[in-house]
Amino acid sequence: MQLIYQSYSSVKFDTNQILSIVHNYSYDMYKETADWLLERTKIRPKVAIICGSGLGGLAEVLDDKTDFPYSDIPHFPTSTAPGHAGQLVFGRLEDHECVCMKGRFHFYEGYTCLSLQVTYPVRVFFLLGVKTLIVTNAAGALNGSYKVGDFMLIKDHINMPGFAGQNPLRGHNDERFGVRFPCMSDAYDPDLRALAKQTAKEQGLDSLLQQGVYGMQSGPAFETIAECEVLHRLGADAIGMSTAPEVVVARHCGLRVFAMSLITNILVRDYDSNEKANEEEVLESTALRTKDLQTFIRNFITKI
Ligand code: HPA
């Protein structure tokens, strides 16, 4: 029996469509996306960059750019978050061929399941031949020694949605991507972090450089004071609404990962404070550091 579901917007889905949305994309769908892209660019990227909120300017570091709006790419989700442009940019950085996501997908945008749309591009990168994933994001600081404008090298994460059952690898495991139970204790590559420290030092950014644990919560609401307290006690140094799902999927398919947060605000920890987390502050703080981050990523990639 073929059940037809009618949504509020009167678009009709049949059971197969719903299953394909709720369960998994097939390997063939990822492959179709990768092949479509490979047919349209000569770039064969080994490095992929995911740009965080307001950090899409990172794509500017690439030369000989070809860009594809997400809406043109078969099976690709589209980006709805503020500060996220929605383009996949291929290009070169000296000898390095790269692909850059100008705009990422977040769980809070309403995608049905973390495993599907939010991490879709990561498996496409894998099929394009990418070996290293660089992730940037904006985050609020819990660690009392961090300042707005600092860069935090992510040495580990706490995936709060994962604790609540939203692990992106939940469901059928396709061994062509990776094993059923992938290791995550080595999620953030220590050699790449060492290279990042060296790069920051050469650029004179070492006074801004921190290293810490990123706590992911699903958003879109910012954290309550009690939630900040919980994540701080669990060991998080900063909180954001992204990154962990992409990193889990990248590690599952064997990509090396480097991730960095730009500290855009200090989280409110005191009930007497009049400070309030807000999107404007996040985007303003990001804009102030875009140039430094662009230079840093350019120098870093040339060293990989
Ligand atoms: N919380 C969650 N996500 C964020 C924050 C924050 O304070 N700042 C930037 N992204």
mmCIF file of C-alpha atoms in Angstrom, residues 37-279:
data_model
loop_
_atom_site.group_PDB
_atom_site.id
_atom_site.type_symbol
_atom_site.label_atom_id
_atom_site.label_comp_id
_atom_site.label_asym_id
_atom_site.label_seq_id
_atom_site.Cartn_x
_atom_site.Cartn_y
_atom_site.Cartn_z
ATOM 1 C CA LEU A 37 31.025 18.688 -9.947
ATOM 2 C CA LEU A 38 34.043 16.878 -11.415
ATOM 3 C CA GLU A 39 32.546 17.243 -14.895
ATOM 4 C CA ARG A 40 32.337 21.019 -14.423
ATOM 5 C CA THR A 41 35.720 21.881 -12.931
ATOM 6 C CA LYS A 42 39.303 20.891 -13.640
ATOM 7 C CA ILE A 43 40.196 21.353 -9.960
ATOM 8 C CA ARG A 44 40.822 18.081 -8.106
ATOM 9 C CA PRO A 45 40.736 19.281 -4.493
ATOM 10 C CA LYS A 46 42.774 17.632 -1.762
ATOM 11 C CA VAL A 47 41.725 20.214 0.836
ATOM 12 C CA ALA A 48 38.165 21.282 1.698
ATOM 13 C CA ILE A 49 37.285 24.311 3.810
ATOM 14 C CA ILE A 50 33.958 24.834 5.576
ATOM 15 C CA CYS A 51 33.443 28.510 6.377
ATOM 16 C CA GLY A 52 31.674 29.458 9.595
ATOM 17 C CA SER A 53 29.218 32.325 10.195
ATOM 18 C CA GLY A 54 30.405 35.470 8.437
ATOM 19 C CA LEU A 55 33.658 33.723 7.429
ATOM 20 C CA GLY A 56 32.711 33.105 3.793
ATOM 21 C CA GLY A 57 35.439 35.629 2.863
ATOM 22 C CA LEU A 58 37.864 32.739 3.291
ATOM 23 C CA ALA A 59 36.918 31.632 -0.227
ATOM 24 C CA GLU A 60 38.610 34.848 -1.400
ATOM 25 C CA VAL A 61 42.002 33.270 -0.671
ATOM 26 C CA LEU A 62 41.530 30.956 -3.672
ATOM 27 C CA ASP A 63 42.796 31.770 -7.173
ATOM 28 C CA ASP A 64 41.225 30.619 -10.486
ATOM 29 C CA LYS A 65 37.851 30.290 -8.794
ATOM 30 C CA THR A 66 34.819 28.466 -10.158
ATOM 31 C CA ASP A 67 31.726 28.700 -7.998
ATOM 32 C CA PHE A 68 28.499 26.744 -7.924
ATOM 33 C CA PRO A 69 25.401 28.017 -6.085
ATOM 34 C CA TYR A 70 24.179 25.216 -3.823
ATOM 35 C CA SER A 71 20.787 25.381 -5.539
ATOM 36 C CA ASP A 72 22.385 24.276 -8.868
ATOM 37 C CA ILE A 73 24.172 21.223 -7.430
ATOM 38 C CA PRO A 74 22.240 17.940 -7.588
ATOM 39 C CA HIS A 75 21.041 16.723 -4.163
ATOM 40 C CA PHE A 76 22.863 19.555 -2.328
ATOM 41 C CA PRO A 77 20.978 21.207 0.537
ATOM 42 C CA THR A 78 20.570 25.005 0.497
ATOM 43 C CA SER A 79 21.804 27.335 3.207
ATOM 44 C CA THR A 80 19.321 29.529 5.105
ATOM 45 C CA ALA A 81 21.456 30.842 7.997
ATOM 46 C CA PRO A 82 22.390 34.550 8.189
ATOM 47 C CA GLY A 83 26.022 35.175 7.173
ATOM 48 C CA HIS A 84 26.100 32.039 4.977
ATOM 49 C CA ALA A 85 26.195 32.702 1.215
ATOM 50 C CA GLY A 86 25.445 29.238 -0.212
ATOM 51 C CA GLN A 87 28.168 28.613 -2.795
ATOM 52 C CA LEU A 88 30.680 25.873 -3.372
ATOM 53 C CA VAL A 89 33.912 27.453 -4.608
ATOM 54 C CA PHE A 90 36.705 25.491 -6.306
ATOM 55 C CA GLY A 91 40.126 27.071 -6.766
ATOM 56 C CA ARG A 92 43.879 26.967 -6.236
ATOM 57 C CA LEU A 93 46.172 28.136 -3.508
ATOM 58 C CA GLU A 94 49.646 27.981 -4.999
ATOM 59 C CA ASP A 95 50.102 24.226 -5.663
ATOM 60 C CA HIS A 96 47.088 23.218 -3.611
ATOM 61 C CA GLU A 97 43.721 22.534 -5.221
ATOM 62 C CA CYS A 98 40.891 23.324 -2.818
ATOM 63 C CA VAL A 99 37.135 23.433 -2.472
ATOM 64 C CA CYS A 100 35.450 25.838 -0.094
ATOM 65 C CA MET A 101 31.912 25.876 1.275
ATOM 66 C CA LYS A 102 30.769 29.479 1.524
ATOM 67 C CA GLY A 103 27.944 28.817 3.917
ATOM 68 C CA ARG A 104 27.318 25.665 5.889
ATOM 69 C CA PHE A 105 24.247 23.811 7.089
ATOM 70 C CA HIS A 106 23.113 23.759 10.700
ATOM 71 C CA PHE A 107 20.815 21.437 12.554
ATOM 72 C CA TYR A 108 18.837 24.473 13.762
ATOM 73 C CA GLU A 109 17.813 25.303 10.193
ATOM 74 C CA GLY A 110 15.398 22.410 10.453
ATOM 75 C CA TYR A 111 17.061 19.679 8.425
ATOM 76 C CA THR A 112 15.337 16.429 9.215
ATOM 77 C CA CYS A 113 18.336 14.645 10.675
ATOM 78 C CA LEU A 114 21.978 15.581 11.287
ATOM 79 C CA SER A 115 23.187 12.622 9.267
ATOM 80 C CA LEU A 116 21.580 13.830 6.094
ATOM 81 C CA GLN A 117 21.708 17.386 4.872
ATOM 82 C CA VAL A 118 24.078 18.958 7.412
ATOM 83 C CA THR A 119 26.921 16.585 6.611
ATOM 84 C CA TYR A 120 26.046 15.847 2.968
ATOM 85 C CA PRO A 121 28.943 17.919 1.559
ATOM 86 C CA VAL A 122 31.560 16.066 3.639
ATOM 87 C CA ARG A 123 30.937 12.743 1.907
ATOM 88 C CA VAL A 124 30.869 14.528 -1.421
ATOM 89 C CA PHE A 125 34.325 15.944 -0.553
ATOM 90 C CA PHE A 126 35.525 12.432 0.225
ATOM 91 C CA LEU A 127 34.336 11.238 -3.199
ATOM 92 C CA LEU A 128 36.007 14.246 -4.850
ATOM 93 C CA GLY A 129 39.319 12.967 -3.428
ATOM 94 C CA VAL A 130 39.692 15.429 -0.539
ATOM 95 C CA LYS A 131 42.129 14.271 2.178
ATOM 96 C CA THR A 132 42.044 17.177 4.650
ATOM 97 C CA LEU A 133 39.043 19.069 6.011
ATOM 98 C CA ILE A 134 39.450 22.542 7.523
ATOM 99 C CA VAL A 135 36.481 23.791 9.537
ATOM 100 C CA THR A 136 35.993 27.290 10.913
ATOM 101 C CA ASN A 137 33.202 28.545 13.124
ATOM 102 C CA ALA A 138 32.118 31.372 15.389
ATOM 103 C CA ALA A 139 31.852 30.511 19.079
ATOM 104 C CA GLY A 140 31.068 32.087 22.439
ATOM 105 C CA ALA A 141 33.755 31.758 25.131
ATOM 106 C CA LEU A 142 33.295 29.970 28.436
ATOM 107 C CA ASN A 143 36.965 29.933 29.324
ATOM 108 C CA GLY A 144 37.669 33.004 31.467
ATOM 109 C CA SER A 145 41.029 33.685 29.827
ATOM 110 C CA TYR A 146 39.608 34.023 26.291
ATOM 111 C CA LYS A 147 38.926 37.409 24.684
ATOM 112 C CA VAL A 148 36.707 38.420 21.759
ATOM 113 C CA GLY A 149 38.779 38.086 18.592
ATOM 114 C CA ASP A 150 40.865 35.140 19.861
ATOM 115 C CA PHE A 151 41.321 32.051 17.702
ATOM 116 C CA MET A 152 40.733 28.710 19.426
ATOM 117 C CA LEU A 153 42.353 25.662 17.871
ATOM 118 C CA ILE A 154 39.848 22.898 18.542
ATOM 119 C CA LYS A 155 41.532 19.951 20.198
ATOM 120 C CA ASP A 156 38.301 18.074 20.929
ATOM 121 C CA HIS A 157 34.539 18.506 20.964
ATOM 122 C CA ILE A 158 31.512 17.672 23.087
ATOM 123 C CA ASN A 159 28.668 16.814 20.747
ATOM 124 C CA MET A 160 25.588 17.565 22.871
ATOM 125 C CA PRO A 161 23.071 16.628 20.123
ATOM 126 C CA GLY A 162 25.027 13.368 19.772
ATOM 127 C CA PHE A 163 24.423 12.678 23.480
ATOM 128 C CA ALA A 164 20.719 13.121 22.757
ATOM 129 C CA GLY A 165 20.726 10.562 19.928
ATOM 130 C CA GLN A 166 21.494 12.896 17.027
ATOM 131 C CA ASN A 167 24.783 11.322 16.021
ATOM 132 C CA PRO A 168 25.209 11.883 12.273
ATOM 133 C CA LEU A 169 26.247 8.240 11.756
ATOM 134 C CA ARG A 170 23.075 6.841 13.256
ATOM 135 C CA GLY A 171 21.296 4.477 10.874
ATOM 136 C CA HIS A 172 22.514 2.179 8.127
ATOM 137 C CA ASN A 173 26.326 2.148 7.773
ATOM 138 C CA ASP A 174 27.718 2.085 4.233
ATOM 139 C CA GLU A 175 31.187 0.502 4.522
ATOM 140 C CA ARG A 176 32.270 2.351 1.368
ATOM 141 C CA PHE A 177 32.411 5.440 3.595
ATOM 142 C CA GLY A 178 33.761 3.892 6.785
ATOM 143 C CA VAL A 179 33.413 1.429 9.637
ATOM 144 C CA ARG A 180 30.352 1.020 11.842
ATOM 145 C CA PHE A 181 32.106 2.205 15.030
ATOM 146 C CA PRO A 182 34.691 4.840 14.109
ATOM 147 C CA CYS A 183 37.235 6.062 16.659
ATOM 148 C CA MET A 184 36.838 9.706 17.704
ATOM 149 C CA SER A 185 39.636 10.073 20.289
ATOM 150 C CA ASP A 186 41.893 11.307 17.485
ATOM 151 C CA ALA A 187 39.265 13.466 15.757
ATOM 152 C CA TYR A 188 41.372 16.650 15.584
ATOM 153 C CA ASP A 189 44.742 15.983 14.002
ATOM 154 C CA PRO A 190 47.602 16.931 16.386
ATOM 155 C CA ASP A 191 50.121 17.454 13.553
ATOM 156 C CA LEU A 192 47.809 19.935 11.848
ATOM 157 C CA ARG A 193 47.376 21.756 15.167
ATOM 158 C CA ALA A 194 51.145 21.975 15.569
ATOM 159 C CA LEU A 195 51.378 23.373 12.041
ATOM 160 C CA ALA A 196 48.672 25.909 12.895
ATOM 161 C CA LYS A 197 50.610 27.055 15.974
ATOM 162 C CA GLN A 198 53.721 27.534 13.876
ATOM 163 C CA THR A 199 51.718 29.431 11.213
ATOM 164 C CA ALA A 200 50.132 31.718 13.833
ATOM 165 C CA LYS A 201 53.529 32.432 15.364
ATOM 166 C CA GLU A 202 55.040 33.380 12.005
ATOM 167 C CA GLN A 203 52.062 35.676 11.382
ATOM 168 C CA GLY A 204 52.447 37.329 14.802
ATOM 169 C CA LEU A 205 49.071 35.988 15.931
ATOM 170 C CA ASP A 206 50.315 33.793 18.766
ATOM 171 C CA SER A 207 48.997 36.160 21.458
ATOM 172 C CA LEU A 208 45.470 35.530 20.088
ATOM 173 C CA LEU A 209 45.864 31.792 19.886
ATOM 174 C CA GLN A 210 44.059 29.488 22.304
ATOM 175 C CA GLN A 211 43.540 25.754 22.242
ATOM 176 C CA GLY A 212 40.432 24.198 23.711
ATOM 177 C CA VAL A 213 37.342 22.039 23.659
ATOM 178 C CA TYR A 214 34.351 23.056 21.526
ATOM 179 C CA GLY A 215 30.909 22.307 22.955
ATOM 180 C CA MET A 216 28.203 21.967 20.338
ATOM 181 C CA GLN A 217 24.579 22.632 21.169
ATOM 182 C CA SER A 218 21.925 22.520 18.468
ATOM 183 C CA GLY A 219 20.692 26.153 18.671
ATOM 184 C CA PRO A 220 19.222 28.402 17.412
ATOM 185 C CA ALA A 221 18.664 29.796 20.928
ATOM 186 C CA PHE A 222 21.841 30.894 22.661
ATOM 187 C CA GLU A 223 22.610 29.157 25.968
ATOM 188 C CA THR A 224 21.064 29.869 29.338
ATOM 189 C CA ILE A 225 23.394 30.645 32.212
ATOM 190 C CA ALA A 226 22.784 27.177 33.674
ATOM 191 C CA GLU A 227 23.536 25.526 30.305
ATOM 192 C CA CYS A 228 26.818 27.449 30.115
ATOM 193 C CA GLU A 229 27.645 26.183 33.591
ATOM 194 C CA VAL A 230 26.919 22.579 32.587
ATOM 195 C CA LEU A 231 29.078 22.743 29.458
ATOM 196 C CA HIS A 232 31.880 24.471 31.343
ATOM 197 C CA ARG A 233 31.867 21.790 34.039
ATOM 198 C CA LEU A 234 31.901 19.140 31.317
ATOM 199 C CA GLY A 235 35.105 20.668 29.969
ATOM 200 C CA ALA A 236 34.038 22.957 27.124
ATOM 201 C CA ASP A 237 36.026 26.166 26.575
ATOM 202 C CA ALA A 238 33.673 27.612 23.968
ATOM 203 C CA ILE A 239 30.193 26.896 22.605
ATOM 204 C CA GLY A 240 28.813 26.960 19.074
ATOM 205 C CA MET A 241 26.054 25.478 16.939
ATOM 206 C CA SER A 242 27.988 23.551 14.288
ATOM 207 C CA THR A 243 31.152 21.587 13.422
ATOM 208 C CA ALA A 244 30.778 18.396 15.492
ATOM 209 C CA PRO A 245 28.510 16.608 12.934
ATOM 210 C CA GLU A 246 30.768 17.440 9.987
ATOM 211 C CA VAL A 247 33.847 16.336 11.918
ATOM 212 C CA VAL A 248 32.284 13.005 12.940
ATOM 213 C CA VAL A 249 31.358 12.258 9.316
ATOM 214 C CA ALA A 250 34.773 13.391 8.050
ATOM 215 C CA ARG A 251 36.592 11.112 10.503
ATOM 216 C CA HIS A 252 34.275 8.235 9.597
ATOM 217 C CA CYS A 253 35.513 8.458 6.000
ATOM 218 C CA GLY A 254 39.136 8.968 7.022
ATOM 219 C CA LEU A 255 39.664 12.689 6.350
ATOM 220 C CA ARG A 256 42.228 14.519 8.498
ATOM 221 C CA VAL A 257 40.533 17.359 10.350
ATOM 222 C CA PHE A 258 41.701 20.774 11.461
ATOM 223 C CA ALA A 259 39.145 23.072 13.091
ATOM 224 C CA MET A 260 39.305 26.529 14.545
ATOM 225 C CA SER A 261 36.803 28.787 16.344
ATOM 226 C CA LEU A 262 36.792 32.535 16.190
ATOM 227 C CA ILE A 263 35.708 33.787 19.612
ATOM 228 C CA THR A 264 32.972 36.298 18.807
ATOM 229 C CA ASN A 265 31.465 36.855 22.255
ATOM 230 C CA ILE A 266 31.998 36.064 25.904
ATOM 231 C CA LEU A 267 29.174 33.947 27.271
ATOM 232 C CA VAL A 268 27.081 35.389 30.068
ATOM 233 C CA ARG A 269 27.749 33.427 33.259
ATOM 234 C CA ASP A 270 26.409 35.812 35.869
ATOM 235 C CA TYR A 271 22.720 36.418 36.685
ATOM 236 C CA ASP A 272 23.484 40.097 37.465
ATOM 237 C CA SER A 273 25.016 40.752 34.042
ATOM 238 C CA ASN A 274 23.231 43.005 31.537
ATOM 239 C CA GLU A 275 25.124 41.482 28.585
ATOM 240 C CA LYS A 276 23.053 39.536 26.059
ATOM 241 C CA ALA A 277 24.379 37.194 23.344
ATOM 242 C CA ASN A 278 23.185 38.329 19.921
ATOM 243 C CA GLU A 279 23.762 37.658 16.246
#
